[in-house]
Tab-separated table of C-alpha atoms and ligand atoms in Angstrom:
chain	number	residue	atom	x	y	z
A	1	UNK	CA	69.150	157.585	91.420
A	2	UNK	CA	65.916	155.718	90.780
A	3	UNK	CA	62.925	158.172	90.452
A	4	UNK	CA	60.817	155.693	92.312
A	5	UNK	CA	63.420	155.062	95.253
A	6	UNK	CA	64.210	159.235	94.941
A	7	UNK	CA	60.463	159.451	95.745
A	8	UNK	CA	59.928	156.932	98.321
A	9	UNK	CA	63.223	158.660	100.099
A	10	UNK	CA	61.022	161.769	99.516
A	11	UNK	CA	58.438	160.463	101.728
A	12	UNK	CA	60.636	160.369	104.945
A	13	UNK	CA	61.320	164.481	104.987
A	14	UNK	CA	58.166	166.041	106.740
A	15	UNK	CA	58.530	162.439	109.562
A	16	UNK	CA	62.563	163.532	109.889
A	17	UNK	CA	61.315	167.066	110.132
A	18	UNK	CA	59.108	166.616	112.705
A	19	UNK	CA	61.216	164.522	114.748
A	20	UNK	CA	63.898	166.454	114.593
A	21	UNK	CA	61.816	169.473	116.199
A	22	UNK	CA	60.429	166.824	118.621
A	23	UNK	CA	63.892	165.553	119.832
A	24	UNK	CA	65.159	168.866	120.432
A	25	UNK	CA	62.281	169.227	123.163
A	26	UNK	CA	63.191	166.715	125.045
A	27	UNK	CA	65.801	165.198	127.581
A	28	UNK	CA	67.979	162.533	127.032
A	29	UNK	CA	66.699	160.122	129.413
A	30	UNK	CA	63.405	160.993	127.633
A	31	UNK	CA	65.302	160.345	124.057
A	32	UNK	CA	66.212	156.676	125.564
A	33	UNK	CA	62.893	155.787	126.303
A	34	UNK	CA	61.483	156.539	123.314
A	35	UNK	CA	63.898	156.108	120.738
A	36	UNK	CA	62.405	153.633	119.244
A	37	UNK	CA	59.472	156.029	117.609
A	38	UNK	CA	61.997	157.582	115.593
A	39	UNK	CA	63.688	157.165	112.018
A	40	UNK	CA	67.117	158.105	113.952
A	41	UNK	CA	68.490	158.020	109.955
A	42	UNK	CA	71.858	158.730	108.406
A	43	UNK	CA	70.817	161.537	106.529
A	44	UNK	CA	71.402	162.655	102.659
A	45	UNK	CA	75.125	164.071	103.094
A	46	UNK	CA	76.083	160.132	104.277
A	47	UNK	CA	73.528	158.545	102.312
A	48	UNK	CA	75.355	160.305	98.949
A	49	UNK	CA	78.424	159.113	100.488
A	50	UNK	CA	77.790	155.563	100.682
A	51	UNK	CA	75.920	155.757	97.561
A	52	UNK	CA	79.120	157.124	95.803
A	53	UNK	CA	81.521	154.643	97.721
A	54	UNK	CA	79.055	151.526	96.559
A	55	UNK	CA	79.580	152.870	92.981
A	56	UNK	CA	83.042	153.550	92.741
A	57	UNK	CA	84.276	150.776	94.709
A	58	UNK	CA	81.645	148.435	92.984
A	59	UNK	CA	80.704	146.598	95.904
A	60	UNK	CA	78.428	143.574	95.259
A	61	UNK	CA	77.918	142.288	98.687
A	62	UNK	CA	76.175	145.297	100.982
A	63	UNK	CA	75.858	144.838	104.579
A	64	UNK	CA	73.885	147.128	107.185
A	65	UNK	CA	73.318	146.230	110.914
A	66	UNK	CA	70.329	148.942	112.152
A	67	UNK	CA	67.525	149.199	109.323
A	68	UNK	CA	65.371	151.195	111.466
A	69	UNK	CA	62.731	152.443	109.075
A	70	UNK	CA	64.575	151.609	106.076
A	71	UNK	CA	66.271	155.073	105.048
A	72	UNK	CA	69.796	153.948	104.535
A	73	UNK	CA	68.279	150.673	103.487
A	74	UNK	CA	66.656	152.738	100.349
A	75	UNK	CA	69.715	154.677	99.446
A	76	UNK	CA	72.032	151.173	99.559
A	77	UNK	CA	69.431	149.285	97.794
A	78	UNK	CA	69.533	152.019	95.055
A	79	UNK	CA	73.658	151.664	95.294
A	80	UNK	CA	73.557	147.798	94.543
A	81	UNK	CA	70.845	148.187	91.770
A	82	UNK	CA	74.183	149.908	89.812
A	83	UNK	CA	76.296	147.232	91.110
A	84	UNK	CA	74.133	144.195	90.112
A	85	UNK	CA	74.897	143.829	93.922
A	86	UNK	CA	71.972	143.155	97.175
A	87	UNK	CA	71.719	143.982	100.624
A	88	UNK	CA	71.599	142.362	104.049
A	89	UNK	CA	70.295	144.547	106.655
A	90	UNK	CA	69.651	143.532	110.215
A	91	UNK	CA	67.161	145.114	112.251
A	92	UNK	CA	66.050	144.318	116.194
A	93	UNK	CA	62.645	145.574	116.533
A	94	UNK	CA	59.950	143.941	113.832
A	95	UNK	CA	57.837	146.435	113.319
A	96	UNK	CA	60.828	148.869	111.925
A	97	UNK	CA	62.055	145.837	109.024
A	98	UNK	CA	58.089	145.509	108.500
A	99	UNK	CA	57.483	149.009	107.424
A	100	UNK	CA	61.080	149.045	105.542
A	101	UNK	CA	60.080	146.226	103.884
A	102	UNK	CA	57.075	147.997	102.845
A	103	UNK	CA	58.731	151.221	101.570
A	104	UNK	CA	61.597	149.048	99.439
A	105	UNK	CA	58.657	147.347	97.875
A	106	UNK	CA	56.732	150.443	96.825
A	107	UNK	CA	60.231	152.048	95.692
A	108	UNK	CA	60.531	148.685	93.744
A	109	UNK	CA	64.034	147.308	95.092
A	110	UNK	CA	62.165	145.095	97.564
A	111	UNK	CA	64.326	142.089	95.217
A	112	UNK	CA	67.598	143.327	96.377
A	113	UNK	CA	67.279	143.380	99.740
A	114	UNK	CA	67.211	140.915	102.560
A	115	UNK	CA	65.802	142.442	105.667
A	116	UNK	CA	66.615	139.985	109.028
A	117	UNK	CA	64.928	140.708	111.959
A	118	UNK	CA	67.123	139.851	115.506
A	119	UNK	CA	69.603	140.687	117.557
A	120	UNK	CA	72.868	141.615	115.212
A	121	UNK	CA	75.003	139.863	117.755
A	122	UNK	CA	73.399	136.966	117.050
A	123	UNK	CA	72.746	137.089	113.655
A	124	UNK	CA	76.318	138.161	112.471
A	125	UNK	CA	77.697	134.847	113.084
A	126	UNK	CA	75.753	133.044	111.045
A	127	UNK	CA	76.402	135.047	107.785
A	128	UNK	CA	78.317	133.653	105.415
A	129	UNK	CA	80.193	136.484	103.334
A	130	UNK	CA	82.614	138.225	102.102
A	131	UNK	CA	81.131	141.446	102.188
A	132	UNK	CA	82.351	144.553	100.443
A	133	UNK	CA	80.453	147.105	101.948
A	134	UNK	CA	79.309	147.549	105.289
A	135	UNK	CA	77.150	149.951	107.089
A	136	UNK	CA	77.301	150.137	110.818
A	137	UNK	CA	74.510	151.755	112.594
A	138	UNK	CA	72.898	150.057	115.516
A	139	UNK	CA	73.138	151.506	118.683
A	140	UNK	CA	76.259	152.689	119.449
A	141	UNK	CA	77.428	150.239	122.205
A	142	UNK	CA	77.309	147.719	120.126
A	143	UNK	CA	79.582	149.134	117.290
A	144	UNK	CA	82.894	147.292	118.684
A	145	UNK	CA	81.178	143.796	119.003
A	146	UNK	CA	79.819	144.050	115.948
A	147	UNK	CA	83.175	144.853	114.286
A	148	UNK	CA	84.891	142.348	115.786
A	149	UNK	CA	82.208	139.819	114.221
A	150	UNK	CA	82.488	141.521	110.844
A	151	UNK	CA	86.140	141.350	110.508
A	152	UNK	CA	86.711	137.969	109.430
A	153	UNK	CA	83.867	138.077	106.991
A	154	UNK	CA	85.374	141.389	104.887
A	155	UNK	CA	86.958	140.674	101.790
A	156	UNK	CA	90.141	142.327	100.863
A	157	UNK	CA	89.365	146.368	100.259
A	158	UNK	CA	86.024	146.126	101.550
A	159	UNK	CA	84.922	149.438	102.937
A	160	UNK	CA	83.043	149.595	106.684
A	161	UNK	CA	81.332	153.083	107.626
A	162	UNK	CA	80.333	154.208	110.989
A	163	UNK	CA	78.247	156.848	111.703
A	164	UNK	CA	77.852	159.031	114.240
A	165	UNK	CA	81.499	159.770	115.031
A	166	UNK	CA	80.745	162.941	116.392
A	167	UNK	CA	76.883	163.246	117.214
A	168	UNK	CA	75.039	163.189	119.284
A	169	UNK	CA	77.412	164.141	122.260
A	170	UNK	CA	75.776	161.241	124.417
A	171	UNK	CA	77.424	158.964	122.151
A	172	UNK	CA	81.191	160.190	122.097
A	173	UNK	CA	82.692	157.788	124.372
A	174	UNK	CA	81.465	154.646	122.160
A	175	UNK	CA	82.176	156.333	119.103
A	176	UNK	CA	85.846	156.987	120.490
A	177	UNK	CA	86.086	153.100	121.651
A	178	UNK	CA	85.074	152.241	117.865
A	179	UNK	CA	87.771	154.147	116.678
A	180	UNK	CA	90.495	152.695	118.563
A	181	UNK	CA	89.498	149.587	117.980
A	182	UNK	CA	89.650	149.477	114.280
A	183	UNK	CA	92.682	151.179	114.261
A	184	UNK	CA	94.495	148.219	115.924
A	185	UNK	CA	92.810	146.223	112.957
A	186	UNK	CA	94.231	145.478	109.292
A	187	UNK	CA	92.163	149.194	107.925
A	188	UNK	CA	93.266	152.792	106.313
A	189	UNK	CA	90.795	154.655	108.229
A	190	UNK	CA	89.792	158.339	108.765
A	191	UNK	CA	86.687	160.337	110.038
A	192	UNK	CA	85.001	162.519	107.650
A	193	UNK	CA	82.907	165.728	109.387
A	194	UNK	CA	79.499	164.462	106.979
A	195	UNK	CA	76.356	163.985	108.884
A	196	UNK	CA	76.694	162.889	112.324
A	197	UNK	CA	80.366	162.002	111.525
A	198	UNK	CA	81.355	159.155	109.717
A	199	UNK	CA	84.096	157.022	110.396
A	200	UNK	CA	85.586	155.224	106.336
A	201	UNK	CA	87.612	152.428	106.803
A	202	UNK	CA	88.959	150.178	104.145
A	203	UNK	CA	90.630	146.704	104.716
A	204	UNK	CA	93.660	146.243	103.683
B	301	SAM	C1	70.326	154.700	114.211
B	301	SAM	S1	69.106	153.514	113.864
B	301	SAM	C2	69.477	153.027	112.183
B	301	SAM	C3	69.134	154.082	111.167
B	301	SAM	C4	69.188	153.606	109.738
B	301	SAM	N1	70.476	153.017	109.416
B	301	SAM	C5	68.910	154.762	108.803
B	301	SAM	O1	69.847	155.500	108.472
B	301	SAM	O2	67.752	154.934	108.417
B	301	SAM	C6	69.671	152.128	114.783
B	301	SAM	C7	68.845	150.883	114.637
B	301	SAM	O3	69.575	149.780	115.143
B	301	SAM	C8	68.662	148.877	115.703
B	301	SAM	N2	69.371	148.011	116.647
B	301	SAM	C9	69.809	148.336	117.883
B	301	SAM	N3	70.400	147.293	118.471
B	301	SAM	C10	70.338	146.264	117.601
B	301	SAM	C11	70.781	144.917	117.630
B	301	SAM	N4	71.394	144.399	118.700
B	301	SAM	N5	70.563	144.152	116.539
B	301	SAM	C12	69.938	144.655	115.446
B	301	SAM	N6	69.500	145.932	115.361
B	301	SAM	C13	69.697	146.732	116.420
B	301	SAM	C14	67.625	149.766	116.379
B	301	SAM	O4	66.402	149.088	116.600
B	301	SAM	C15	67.533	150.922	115.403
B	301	SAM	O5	66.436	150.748	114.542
């Protein structure tokens, strides 16, 4: 990895740290209201994951729906700088693709990334692809839609990655609609215990 993106990355641990102490402390009605103060990130197990899959697989055309504050974003952008490949990532709230724009400047990937701020029900329709690579991490709900609008835009082999499969709890049911639904879809699939759990598919 890039020392410069390895050090912006950096940069996120003592935030992660102490929201991670902070979430503990409180309910999850509390956690709804207010989960839009935190980085809510996949971590470095998944991050090394995707960063691996990106390399391997070569993918060229890297899609994420949920920036937040540009964690993943960092580690993908890193991924595609190997793969002469960019980034689309697709982020609700403005403030969160403002300060990810921010750290992928400073970490000096800023060119391979296109940050687009909206709703990713809305903006998924009007991207052209193929992609090869896609990252799905909005809120949960939202995962199956989302496929569905992906689907047709995947080129053949192209990898999609879920996360949290298995955590938090609160999220089970959605994560367990996700999974049915892309396994009546054209994928090899299988959930790998990294992280929060990450569902791997690859299209046929
Ligand atoms: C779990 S966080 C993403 C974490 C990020 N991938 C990381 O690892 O650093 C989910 C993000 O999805 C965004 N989001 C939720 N619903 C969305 C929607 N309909 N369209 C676009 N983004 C959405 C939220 O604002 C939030 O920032």
């Amino acid at each position: 990895m890039d020392e410069a993106v390895r050090k912006v990355i950096s940069e996120y641990e003592p935030r992660l740290a102490a929201e991670t102490a902070l979430m503990q402390s409180i309910d999850a009605s509390q956690m709804r209201a207010r989960r839009d103060e935190f980085l809510l990130p996949i971590g470095p197990d998944t991050a090394q994951v995707l960063h691996t899959l990106i390399k391997s697989a070569k993918s060229r055309s890297i899609l994420e729906v949920g920036t937040s504050y540009g964690y993943s974003t960092l580690w993908l952008a890193d991924a595609a700088r190997h793969t002469d490949g960019r980034v689309v990532s697709l982020e609700l709230a403005p403030h969160k693709a403002q300060f990810a724009r921010a750290s992928l400047a400073r970490a000096g990937v800023a060119d391979r990334v296109d940050i687009q701020v909206g709703n990713a029900l809305e903006t998924l329709p009007r991207l052209a692809g193929p992609f090869d690579f896609v990252l799905l991490d909005l809120w949960k709900d939202l995962y199956v839609a989302c496929l569905d609008l992906i689907y047709p835009k995947l080129a053949p082999g192209a990898f999609v990655v879920a996360d949290n499969m298995t955590y938090p709890e609160v999220v089970r049911a959605d994560a367990a609609r996700y999974q049915r639904r892309i396994r009546q879809l054209e994928f090899d699939t299988v959930l790998l215990p990294i992280g929060s759990g990450i569902e791997v598919s690859r299209r046929r």
